Amino acid sequence: MSNAIMDPTPTDWNGQIMQKRIARRYAAERRFKAMGFVAVALSTLFLAFLLFTMLGQGLRGFQRTEIAVDFDFPALTSGATAASISGPNADAALNSMDVPGIVELAVSQQYGDLSEGLLTAGAAGNVRQMLMDNPSLVTAKQQLWLPVDSRLDVAFKRSGEPEAEKTVAVLAQKDALRTGFNWTFLTGADATDPSAVGIWAAFKGSLMTMAITLMLAFPIGVLAALYLEEYAAKNRLTDMIEVSINNLAAVPSIIFGLLGLAVFLTLFGMPRSSALVGGLTLALMTMPVIVIAGRNAVKSVPPSIREAALGIGASPVQVVFHHVLPLALPGILTGTIIGMARALGETAPLLMIGMRAFIPSAPQGFTDATTALPVQIYLWSDEVNQGFVEKTSAAIIVLLIFLLGMNALAIYLRNRFETRW
Amino acid sequence: MTGTALLFLVLGLGLIGWIAGRARAAVFVRSAKGGPRGTVNSLPFYHGWFVAICAIVPALVFMFIWQSISPALVTNMVLSAPAAADLPQDGFARAAILSEARAIAQGFQTAAFQDASEKLVPLYKNALSYYKWIGVAATLLLLFAGGAFAFTRIKPDFRARSKVERVVMFGLLVASLIAILTTLGIFASLIFESWRFFSMVSPFEFLFGTEWNPKSTVTPGADNGYGAIPLFWGTIFIGAIIAMIVAIPLGLMSAIFLTQYASATVRKWMKPILEILAGVPTVVYGYFAALTVAPAVRDFAVMLGVSNAASDNALAAGIVMGVMIIPLVSSMSDDSIAAVPNAMRDGSLAMGATKSETIKQVLLPAALPGVVGGVLLAVSRAIGETMIVVMAAGYTANLTANPFATITTVTVQIVALLTGDQDFGSPHTLAAFALGLALFVTTFFLNYVALRVVKKYREAYE
């Protein structure tokens, strides 16, 4: 056994050299495991940091700063009564009352030289709405809380321009400022003044776009998945379809935008920036995702079910539509929801088809020019005005809530209805 | 009557056809002798579908065709009127007047900017309603003809089910063909517009030029600032280098930790969290990169003594893009590590290797093709990513390897070129399509290679 003596490799497990070696190997093992842990922790931390930043800034976007304004309505309106501004002629009566003038007068009476640019542009509209809702306000002196201008809003919430800071300090001393919930943000549309913006228009645009996408991508995707899994013969055409679908699922989304621009807008002359074109473009993008998810769901239905149905005399079409499709539906729906969530967050293709214009009202139809939630986020993020920062983050919170909701629904469906055969 | 109303009318009449067909077939079933169904071939329900399909499908196909040809017919009718004789001969001005008149006639626009179009509005209104009513009449005629034809075919021995099933099969095939149609549409539109672009700007300048400063009017032969090399470099630098430096180690190590070390509970919680990272919309990442990461990176650069660090630096965009890609790399690595046969892992552990030695020397080499395929897919995803770079990287083309400088990418320039009001034939718009073509070809190639590698590797172990 001279070989063992010559070999420098230690064989004594309790020897010092071996112990050292094992310690080194175990240290390497611990280091490697720690690296893995750090990788996971870093990814999680990044996500937490992102959500925390958005929440921290965005929650302020749901609030607005309001200022107390005393209205001596009997004097200001020269004796309007509750009856005169209610009923069918309320609109005309309020128009002749010159609400903006009244507001301006009331503010300047109360705040003097501070009153310049104190209220947001939409404040008169708010007063008008309050009078509409409750005409009896007009009969007495009232203190109304009205949203302030965006500069003051920013200065009150965190820190703004020095001049606005000074005004806010004076007003805060008078106890004239408070923080209220910003309903306008949930019900309004885009505006040039950040304190008057809302996401309802963009949200409605997104919903309409998604409706078109779902109406097209879901049936086409499901039918294509059924065809490819159940009926397609092994031939060149089927191969081509498979290659196209796999490729389309990985094509950058901006390319779909270019397709929409060249085909839907230029070739077919469809209305620019509309929910219709947006939905069509996103449907082409979502369809392959649904096909791939649908094929996996159809594939997982065991062949015995098909054979049993065929055995009792069902036709191939009946087998698929009466038996395979209902069993595969939960899986298909899960894939569809995930695909729709991706489409809802998609921005680039919508920019390509012109959805980047300033649209100050909600779309009324599928061919109206509209904007979508992610596009609105992009447009606001480009604004110079500091007031838009919190609005952008607030819109992001709304978008993320919807995406998380959709994903949670998909996970729930998967857990609730998925059958393991 | 609008298109939507007509569509609903057609569908409603189809429903009536369905009910009528079913009712008629039900009479046969009831009066048939011998057995519950007698000699009736198909269930009443299939007869109903047969009538509905015969009524609706030709009508819808006609509606679709009419939608695409009637605008040309309307324009012809307007142009043949005497009032249209004094329109300018110049094609562009003429088209502008016509489209304005049409928009007013359809109610999309209220006032005319050009006097000439004001005159054409009544003509357009006439022509539009003339052809609209022809379309409505023909649609309804087709619908009733189809429905009546189908209705007379309903007999006890009529094979309604096989007819309906043939239509269903045809529908399935058409649905699958839409994927091919989309691919062809992408190819055709990109190649056609790029070809128009390359007839103005030489492909040589585009592919090898190093100066990107696109001019809106081009002179053939001269340097027009359409050299795309800085864009290609920027795309590779941000998407394939910086993003991958972040994504590959983090994604791979996350996959290893979650599959090899973490307990089942940790895995159950951490995997969905990583999936959330993949589900965050890119516009949110872009905003985060521009608002939070980019200033931090610039401050860091200033601390390092880099004085010319830009606020829209390449590093911020690349880092955030890398984080976005982590879940993709992680799940692809996860799949390929899981596909390595357990016998290999057990063999290595049985020989006394520690877990990390087994991973580094057995699992990873065996899973390498799958991991490489995943990385290729990740690169393809990163270079096609738009919103992060649009919001966080800059618009200035810059041929530099300084990560703190402003660098622009192909996707940013596509967005920039299509911004603002330009007509579709301008070199700016067409250049966007040429860039799109370059992007499409590159990602197609990467995806193809990646899928081949992954597939081949899976087959090796299965």
Short mmCIF file of N, CA, C and O in Angstrom, two decimals, chain B residues 14 18 46 48-59 146 150 163-165 167-168:
data_model
loop_
_atom_site.label_atom_id
_atom_site.label_comp_id
_atom_site.label_asym_id
_atom_site.label_seq_id
_atom_site.Cartn_x
_atom_site.Cartn_y
_atom_site.Cartn_z
N GLY B 14 -81.38 36.94 -36.63
CA GLY B 14 -80.79 35.61 -36.57
C GLY B 14 -81.40 34.80 -35.42
O GLY B 14 -81.70 33.60 -35.58
N TRP B 18 -83.37 31.34 -35.48
CA TRP B 18 -83.00 30.19 -34.65
C TRP B 18 -84.25 29.60 -34.00
O TRP B 18 -84.50 28.39 -34.06
N TYR B 46 -80.27 21.84 -33.57
CA TYR B 46 -79.33 21.97 -34.70
C TYR B 46 -80.01 22.61 -35.90
O TYR B 46 -79.38 23.37 -36.64
N GLY B 48 -82.29 24.82 -35.67
CA GLY B 48 -82.31 26.24 -35.32
C GLY B 48 -81.00 26.90 -35.69
O GLY B 48 -80.97 27.96 -36.32
N TRP B 49 -79.91 26.26 -35.30
CA TRP B 49 -78.60 26.82 -35.62
C TRP B 49 -78.38 26.91 -37.13
O TRP B 49 -77.78 27.88 -37.62
N PHE B 50 -78.86 25.90 -37.84
CA PHE B 50 -78.67 25.91 -39.29
C PHE B 50 -79.32 27.15 -39.90
O PHE B 50 -78.71 27.86 -40.71
N VAL B 51 -80.56 27.42 -39.49
CA VAL B 51 -81.26 28.60 -40.02
C VAL B 51 -80.51 29.87 -39.64
O VAL B 51 -80.27 30.75 -40.47
N ALA B 52 -80.13 29.96 -38.35
CA ALA B 52 -79.47 31.18 -37.89
C ALA B 52 -78.18 31.43 -38.65
O ALA B 52 -77.89 32.54 -39.09
N ILE B 53 -77.38 30.36 -38.86
CA ILE B 53 -76.10 30.53 -39.55
C ILE B 53 -76.33 30.96 -40.99
O ILE B 53 -75.68 31.89 -41.49
N CYS B 54 -77.28 30.28 -41.67
CA CYS B 54 -77.54 30.64 -43.06
C CYS B 54 -78.01 32.08 -43.19
O CYS B 54 -77.75 32.75 -44.19
N ALA B 55 -78.71 32.58 -42.17
CA ALA B 55 -79.20 33.94 -42.25
C ALA B 55 -78.11 34.95 -41.92
O ALA B 55 -77.90 35.93 -42.66
N ILE B 56 -77.38 34.69 -40.83
CA ILE B 56 -76.47 35.73 -40.31
C ILE B 56 -75.15 35.80 -41.09
O ILE B 56 -74.70 36.88 -41.47
N VAL B 57 -74.53 34.64 -41.34
CA VAL B 57 -73.17 34.66 -41.85
C VAL B 57 -73.04 35.42 -43.18
O VAL B 57 -72.20 36.33 -43.28
N PRO B 58 -73.88 35.12 -44.20
CA PRO B 58 -73.72 35.90 -45.44
C PRO B 58 -73.95 37.39 -45.21
O PRO B 58 -73.22 38.22 -45.77
N ALA B 59 -74.93 37.71 -44.35
CA ALA B 59 -75.23 39.12 -44.10
C ALA B 59 -74.04 39.81 -43.45
O ALA B 59 -73.65 40.92 -43.83
N GLY B 146 -81.12 34.03 -47.11
CA GLY B 146 -80.42 32.92 -46.47
C GLY B 146 -81.33 32.19 -45.50
O GLY B 146 -81.40 30.95 -45.48
N ALA B 150 -82.72 28.32 -45.79
CA ALA B 150 -82.47 27.32 -44.76
C ALA B 150 -83.78 26.76 -44.21
O ALA B 150 -83.89 25.56 -43.95
N LYS B 163 -74.16 19.59 -41.01
CA LYS B 163 -73.93 20.89 -41.64
C LYS B 163 -73.41 21.91 -40.63
O LYS B 163 -72.45 22.63 -40.88
N VAL B 164 -74.09 21.96 -39.47
CA VAL B 164 -73.68 22.93 -38.44
C VAL B 164 -72.26 22.62 -37.98
O VAL B 164 -71.44 23.53 -37.82
N GLU B 165 -71.96 21.33 -37.81
CA GLU B 165 -70.63 20.98 -37.33
C GLU B 165 -69.56 21.33 -38.33
O GLU B 165 -68.45 21.70 -37.97
N VAL B 167 -69.66 23.92 -40.26
CA VAL B 167 -69.44 25.37 -40.07
C VAL B 167 -68.59 25.61 -38.83
O VAL B 167 -67.68 26.45 -38.84
N VAL B 168 -68.86 24.87 -37.75
CA VAL B 168 -68.09 25.04 -36.53
C VAL B 168 -66.62 24.73 -36.79
O VAL B 168 -65.72 25.49 -36.39
#
